[in-house]
The first five atom37 places (N, CA, C, CB, O) and aatype in JSON, in Angstrom:
{
  "aatype": [12, 3, 12, 1, 13, 8, 17, 10, 1, 3, 1, 6, 4, 5, 6, 5, 13, 1, 13, 18, 17, 1, 14, 7, 6, 16, 2, 18, 0, 3, 18, 17, 16, 11, 8, 8, 10, 14, 15, 8, 8, 19, 2, 12, 1, 11, 6, 13, 10, 16, 14, 0, 19, 19, 9, 6, 12, 10, 11, 12, 2, 11, 15, 16, 19, 0, 1, 0, 16],
  "atom_mask": [
    [1, 1, 1, 1, 1],
    [1, 1, 1, 1, 1],
    [1, 1, 1, 1, 1],
    [1, 1, 1, 1, 1],
    [1, 1, 1, 1, 1],
    [1, 1, 1, 1, 1],
    [1, 1, 1, 1, 1],
    [1, 1, 1, 1, 1],
    [1, 1, 1, 1, 1],
    [1, 1, 1, 1, 1],
    [1, 1, 1, 1, 1],
    [1, 1, 1, 1, 1],
    [1, 1, 1, 1, 1],
    [1, 1, 1, 1, 1],
    [1, 1, 1, 1, 1],
    [1, 1, 1, 1, 1],
    [1, 1, 1, 1, 1],
    [1, 1, 1, 1, 1],
    [1, 1, 1, 1, 1],
    [1, 1, 1, 1, 1],
    [1, 1, 1, 1, 1],
    [1, 1, 1, 1, 1],
    [1, 1, 1, 1, 1],
    [1, 1, 1, 0, 1],
    [1, 1, 1, 1, 1],
    [1, 1, 1, 1, 1],
    [1, 1, 1, 1, 1],
    [1, 1, 1, 1, 1],
    [1, 1, 1, 1, 1],
    [1, 1, 1, 1, 1],
    [1, 1, 1, 1, 1],
    [1, 1, 1, 1, 1],
    [1, 1, 1, 1, 1],
    [1, 1, 1, 1, 1],
    [1, 1, 1, 1, 1],
    [1, 1, 1, 1, 1],
    [1, 1, 1, 1, 1],
    [1, 1, 1, 1, 1],
    [1, 1, 1, 1, 1],
    [1, 1, 1, 1, 1],
    [1, 1, 1, 1, 1],
    [1, 1, 1, 1, 1],
    [1, 1, 1, 1, 1],
    [1, 1, 1, 1, 1],
    [1, 1, 1, 1, 1],
    [1, 1, 1, 1, 1],
    [1, 1, 1, 1, 1],
    [1, 1, 1, 1, 1],
    [1, 1, 1, 1, 1],
    [1, 1, 1, 1, 1],
    [1, 1, 1, 1, 1],
    [1, 1, 1, 1, 1],
    [1, 1, 1, 1, 1],
    [1, 1, 1, 1, 1],
    [1, 1, 1, 1, 1],
    [1, 1, 1, 1, 1],
    [1, 1, 1, 1, 1],
    [1, 1, 1, 1, 1],
    [1, 1, 1, 1, 1],
    [1, 1, 1, 1, 1],
    [1, 1, 1, 1, 1],
    [1, 1, 1, 1, 1],
    [1, 1, 1, 1, 1],
    [1, 1, 1, 1, 1],
    [1, 1, 1, 1, 1],
    [1, 1, 1, 1, 1],
    [1, 1, 1, 1, 1],
    [1, 1, 1, 1, 1],
    [1, 1, 1, 1, 1]
  ],
  "atom_positions": [
    [[110.23, 86.67, 118.55], [109.56, 87.35, 117.44], [109.31, 88.8, 117.86], [108.22, 86.64, 117.05], [109.0, 89.07, 119.02]],
    [[109.45, 89.7, 116.93], [109.26, 91.12, 117.2], [107.8, 91.42, 117.51], [109.75, 91.95, 116.01], [106.9, 90.99, 116.78]],
    [[107.55, 92.17, 118.57], [106.18, 92.48, 119.0], [105.43, 93.33, 117.96], [106.2, 93.21, 120.35], [104.21, 93.26, 117.87]],
    [[106.17, 94.13, 117.18], [105.5, 94.95, 116.16], [104.79, 94.07, 115.14], [106.52, 95.86, 115.44], [103.71, 94.41, 114.66]],
    [[105.41, 92.93, 114.81], [104.8, 92.0, 113.87], [103.48, 91.47, 114.43], [105.76, 90.84, 113.55], [102.48, 91.41, 113.72]],
    [[103.49, 91.09, 115.69], [102.27, 90.57, 116.32], [101.2, 91.66, 116.44], [102.58, 90.0, 117.7], [100.01, 91.37, 116.29]],
    [[101.61, 92.87, 116.7], [100.66, 93.98, 116.8], [99.95, 94.16, 115.47], [101.37, 95.29, 117.22], [98.73, 94.35, 115.43]],
    [[100.71, 94.11, 114.37], [100.1, 94.24, 113.05], [99.16, 93.08, 112.75], [101.19, 94.32, 111.97], [98.07, 93.29, 112.22]],
    [[99.57, 91.87, 113.1], [98.7, 90.72, 112.88], [97.42, 90.84, 113.7], [99.43, 89.42, 113.23], [96.34, 90.5, 113.22]],
    [[97.54, 91.33, 114.93], [96.38, 91.51, 115.78], [95.41, 92.53, 115.17], [96.81, 91.96, 117.18], [94.2, 92.31, 115.16]],
    [[95.94, 93.63, 114.66], [95.09, 94.65, 114.02], [94.42, 94.11, 112.76], [95.92, 95.9, 113.68], [93.28, 94.48, 112.44]],
    [[95.12, 93.25, 112.06], [94.53, 92.64, 110.86], [93.37, 91.72, 111.27], [95.59, 91.84, 110.06], [92.34, 91.7, 110.6]],
    [[93.54, 90.97, 112.34], [92.47, 90.09, 112.82], [91.25, 90.88, 113.29], [92.98, 89.2, 113.96], [90.12, 90.41, 113.19]],
    [[91.49, 92.08, 113.8], [90.4, 92.94, 114.25], [89.78, 93.72, 113.09], [90.9, 93.9, 115.32], [88.88, 94.53, 113.29]],
    [[90.28, 93.47, 111.88], [89.84, 94.12, 110.65], [90.02, 95.63, 110.68], [88.39, 93.79, 110.39], [89.24, 96.37, 110.1]],
    [[91.07, 96.08, 111.38], [91.43, 97.49, 111.38], [92.38, 97.81, 110.23], [92.06, 97.87, 112.72], [92.4, 98.93, 109.72]],
    [[93.17, 96.83, 109.83], [94.13, 96.99, 108.73], [93.91, 95.89, 107.72], [95.59, 96.98, 109.25], [93.41, 94.81, 108.04]],
    [[94.31, 96.18, 106.49], [94.38, 95.17, 105.44], [95.75, 95.32, 104.8], [93.22, 95.33, 104.37], [96.23, 96.44, 104.6]],
    [[96.36, 94.21, 104.48], [97.67, 94.23, 103.86], [97.57, 93.65, 102.47], [98.7, 93.46, 104.72], [96.92, 92.63, 102.25]],
    [[98.23, 94.31, 101.54], [98.24, 93.85, 100.16], [99.68, 93.74, 99.7], [97.44, 94.81, 99.24], [100.51, 94.61, 100.0]],
    [[99.98, 92.69, 98.98], [101.3, 92.54, 98.4], [101.27, 93.08, 96.99], [101.77, 91.06, 98.41], [100.3, 92.87, 96.25]],
    [[102.32, 93.79, 96.61], [102.45, 94.29, 95.25], [103.86, 94.01, 94.76], [102.12, 95.8, 95.16], [104.79, 93.96, 95.55]],
    [[104.01, 93.82, 93.45], [105.36, 93.6, 92.93], [106.22, 94.86, 93.12], [105.31, 93.21, 91.44], [105.69, 95.95, 93.34]],
    [[107.52, 94.7, 93.02], [108.47, 95.78, 93.31], [108.22, 97.08, 92.59], [0.0, 0.0, 0.0], [108.42, 98.14, 93.19]],
    [[107.8, 97.07, 91.34], [107.62, 98.31, 90.59], [106.48, 99.16, 91.13], [107.38, 98.0, 89.13], [106.52, 100.38, 91.02]],
    [[105.46, 98.55, 91.71], [104.33, 99.32, 92.25], [104.29, 99.3, 93.77], [103.03, 98.77, 91.69], [103.34, 99.8, 94.37]],
    [[105.3, 98.73, 94.39], [105.36, 98.65, 95.85], [106.14, 99.85, 96.37], [106.01, 97.32, 96.32], [107.37, 99.82, 96.41]],
    [[105.43, 100.9, 96.77], [106.1, 102.13, 97.2], [106.83, 101.97, 98.52], [105.1, 103.25, 97.31], [107.75, 102.74, 98.79]],
    [[106.47, 101.02, 99.34], [107.2, 100.77, 100.59], [108.6, 100.26, 100.29], [106.44, 99.77, 101.48], [109.51, 100.44, 101.09]],
    [[108.77, 99.64, 99.16], [110.07, 99.12, 98.76], [111.11, 100.23, 98.66], [109.96, 98.37, 97.44], [112.29, 100.01, 98.94]],
    [[110.68, 101.4, 98.27], [111.59, 102.55, 98.13], [112.29, 102.86, 99.45], [110.82, 103.79, 97.63], [113.48, 103.15, 99.47]],
    [[111.56, 102.81, 100.54], [112.09, 103.19, 101.85], [112.86, 102.07, 102.54], [110.97, 103.63, 102.74], [113.62, 102.34, 103.47]],
    [[112.68, 100.85, 102.11], [113.28, 99.72, 102.82], [114.46, 99.09, 102.1], [112.24, 98.68, 103.07], [115.07, 98.15, 102.63]],
    [[114.8, 99.57, 100.93], [115.9, 98.98, 100.17], [116.93, 100.05, 99.81], [115.37, 98.3, 98.89], [116.63, 101.24, 99.79]],
    [[118.14, 99.59, 99.54], [119.2, 100.48, 99.07], [119.09, 100.57, 97.56], [120.62, 99.98, 99.51], [119.06, 99.55, 96.87]],
    [[119.04, 101.79, 97.04], [118.9, 101.98, 95.6], [120.01, 102.88, 95.08], [117.52, 102.58, 95.26], [120.63, 103.63, 95.83]],
    [[120.25, 102.79, 93.81], [121.21, 103.67, 93.14], [120.66, 105.09, 93.07], [121.53, 103.14, 91.73], [119.44, 105.29, 93.11]],
    [[121.53, 106.09, 92.97], [121.06, 107.48, 92.84], [120.1, 107.68, 91.68], [122.25, 108.42, 92.68], [119.16, 108.47, 91.78]],
    [[120.32, 106.99, 90.58], [119.42, 107.13, 89.42], [118.0, 106.71, 89.76], [119.95, 106.3, 88.25], [117.04, 107.29, 89.26]],
    [[117.85, 105.7, 90.61], [116.52, 105.26, 91.03], [115.84, 106.36, 91.85], [116.6, 103.94, 91.84], [114.64, 106.6, 91.7]],
    [[116.59, 107.01, 92.73], [116.04, 108.09, 93.54], [115.56, 109.25, 92.65], [117.08, 108.6, 94.55], [114.5, 109.82, 92.89]],
    [[116.33, 109.57, 91.65], [115.93, 110.64, 90.72], [114.64, 110.26, 90.01], [117.05, 110.91, 89.69], [113.76, 111.1, 89.85]],
    [[114.52, 109.01, 89.59], [113.32, 108.56, 88.89], [112.09, 108.53, 89.8], [113.54, 107.19, 88.3], [110.97, 108.74, 89.33]],
    [[112.28, 108.27, 91.08], [111.16, 108.13, 92.01], [110.74, 109.45, 92.66], [111.51, 107.15, 93.09], [109.7, 109.51, 93.31]],
    [[111.53, 110.5, 92.49], [111.22, 111.79, 93.12], [109.79, 112.24, 92.86], [112.17, 112.84, 92.64], [109.1, 112.71, 93.76]],
    [[109.36, 112.11, 91.62], [108.02, 112.59, 91.26], [106.91, 111.86, 92.01], [107.81, 112.44, 89.76], [105.8, 112.38, 92.15]],
    [[107.19, 110.67, 92.49], [106.19, 109.9, 93.22], [106.05, 110.36, 94.67], [106.53, 108.42, 93.18], [104.99, 110.21, 95.27]],
    [[107.13, 110.91, 95.24], [107.14, 111.21, 96.67], [107.23, 112.69, 97.01], [108.27, 110.5, 97.3], [106.87, 113.09, 98.12]],
    [[107.7, 113.5, 96.1], [107.87, 114.93, 96.38], [106.83, 115.74, 95.61], [109.29, 115.39, 96.01], [106.54, 115.46, 94.45]],
    [[106.3, 116.73, 96.27], [105.35, 117.62, 95.62], [106.13, 118.6, 94.76], [104.47, 118.37, 96.67], [107.09, 119.21, 95.24]],
    [[105.76, 118.77, 93.5], [106.48, 119.71, 92.63], [106.44, 121.13, 93.2], [105.9, 119.69, 91.2], [105.45, 121.54, 93.81]],
    [[107.5, 121.88, 92.99], [107.6, 123.25, 93.5], [106.48, 124.13, 92.96], [108.96, 123.85, 93.13], [106.01, 125.02, 93.68]],
    [[106.05, 123.91, 91.75], [104.97, 124.71, 91.15], [103.68, 124.54, 91.95], [104.75, 124.31, 89.67], [102.97, 125.51, 92.19]],
    [[103.38, 123.33, 92.35], [102.17, 123.07, 93.13], [102.25, 123.76, 94.49], [101.95, 121.54, 93.31], [101.26, 124.33, 94.96]],
    [[103.41, 123.72, 95.12], [103.58, 124.38, 96.42], [103.38, 125.87, 96.29], [104.96, 124.07, 97.01], [102.73, 126.49, 97.14]],
    [[103.94, 126.47, 95.25], [103.77, 127.92, 95.04], [102.31, 128.27, 94.79], [104.63, 128.39, 93.85], [101.82, 129.28, 95.29]],
    [[101.6, 127.44, 94.03], [100.18, 127.7, 93.78], [99.38, 127.62, 95.07], [99.62, 126.69, 92.74], [98.49, 128.44, 95.3]],
    [[99.68, 126.65, 95.93], [98.99, 126.53, 97.2], [99.27, 127.72, 98.1], [99.4, 125.24, 97.91], [98.37, 128.21, 98.78]],
    [[100.51, 128.2, 98.09], [100.85, 129.4, 98.88], [100.07, 130.62, 98.39], [102.36, 129.67, 98.82], [99.57, 131.41, 99.19]],
    [[99.98, 130.76, 97.06], [99.25, 131.91, 96.5], [97.77, 131.81, 96.86], [99.42, 131.98, 94.96], [97.16, 132.82, 97.23]],
    [[97.18, 130.63, 96.76], [95.77, 130.45, 97.12], [95.54, 130.74, 98.59], [95.32, 129.02, 96.79], [94.53, 131.34, 98.95]],
    [[96.46, 130.33, 99.44], [96.33, 130.56, 100.87], [96.37, 132.05, 101.19], [97.43, 129.83, 101.63], [95.58, 132.55, 101.99]],
    [[97.29, 132.76, 100.55], [97.38, 134.2, 100.8], [96.16, 134.94, 100.25], [98.67, 134.77, 100.18], [95.73, 135.93, 100.83]],
    [[95.6, 134.48, 99.14], [94.41, 135.1, 98.56], [93.21, 134.9, 99.49], [94.12, 134.5, 97.16], [92.42, 135.82, 99.69]],
    [[93.08, 133.71, 100.03], [91.97, 133.41, 100.96], [92.14, 134.23, 102.24], [91.93, 131.88, 101.29], [91.15, 134.74, 102.78]],
    [[93.34, 134.37, 102.74], [93.6, 135.13, 103.96], [93.25, 136.6, 103.77], [95.06, 134.98, 104.39], [92.73, 137.24, 104.69]],
    [[93.53, 137.15, 102.61], [93.2, 138.56, 102.35], [91.7, 138.77, 102.19], [93.91, 139.05, 101.08], [91.18, 139.83, 102.53]],
    [[90.99, 137.76, 101.69], [89.56, 137.88, 101.47], [88.78, 137.82, 102.77], [89.09, 136.78, 100.53], [87.66, 138.34, 102.83]],
    [[89.33, 137.23, 103.8], [88.58, 137.11, 105.07], [88.93, 138.19, 106.04], [88.84, 135.79, 105.71], [88.39, 138.22, 107.15]]
  ]
}
């Protein structure tokens, strides 16, 4: 048996981790562990990638704060 599995079980017994099962549509770990069609990747992008607009806003806020100090 893989030691990583036992390590996770041990952490669960120590109440350091909790594991929850979710169906495929809401199970985000499923995205990384399964082979999907390109269309699925396009649909899931919004869940995993930060939109470019948000990144630009954060950069502008950072530069504004840096100039103020």
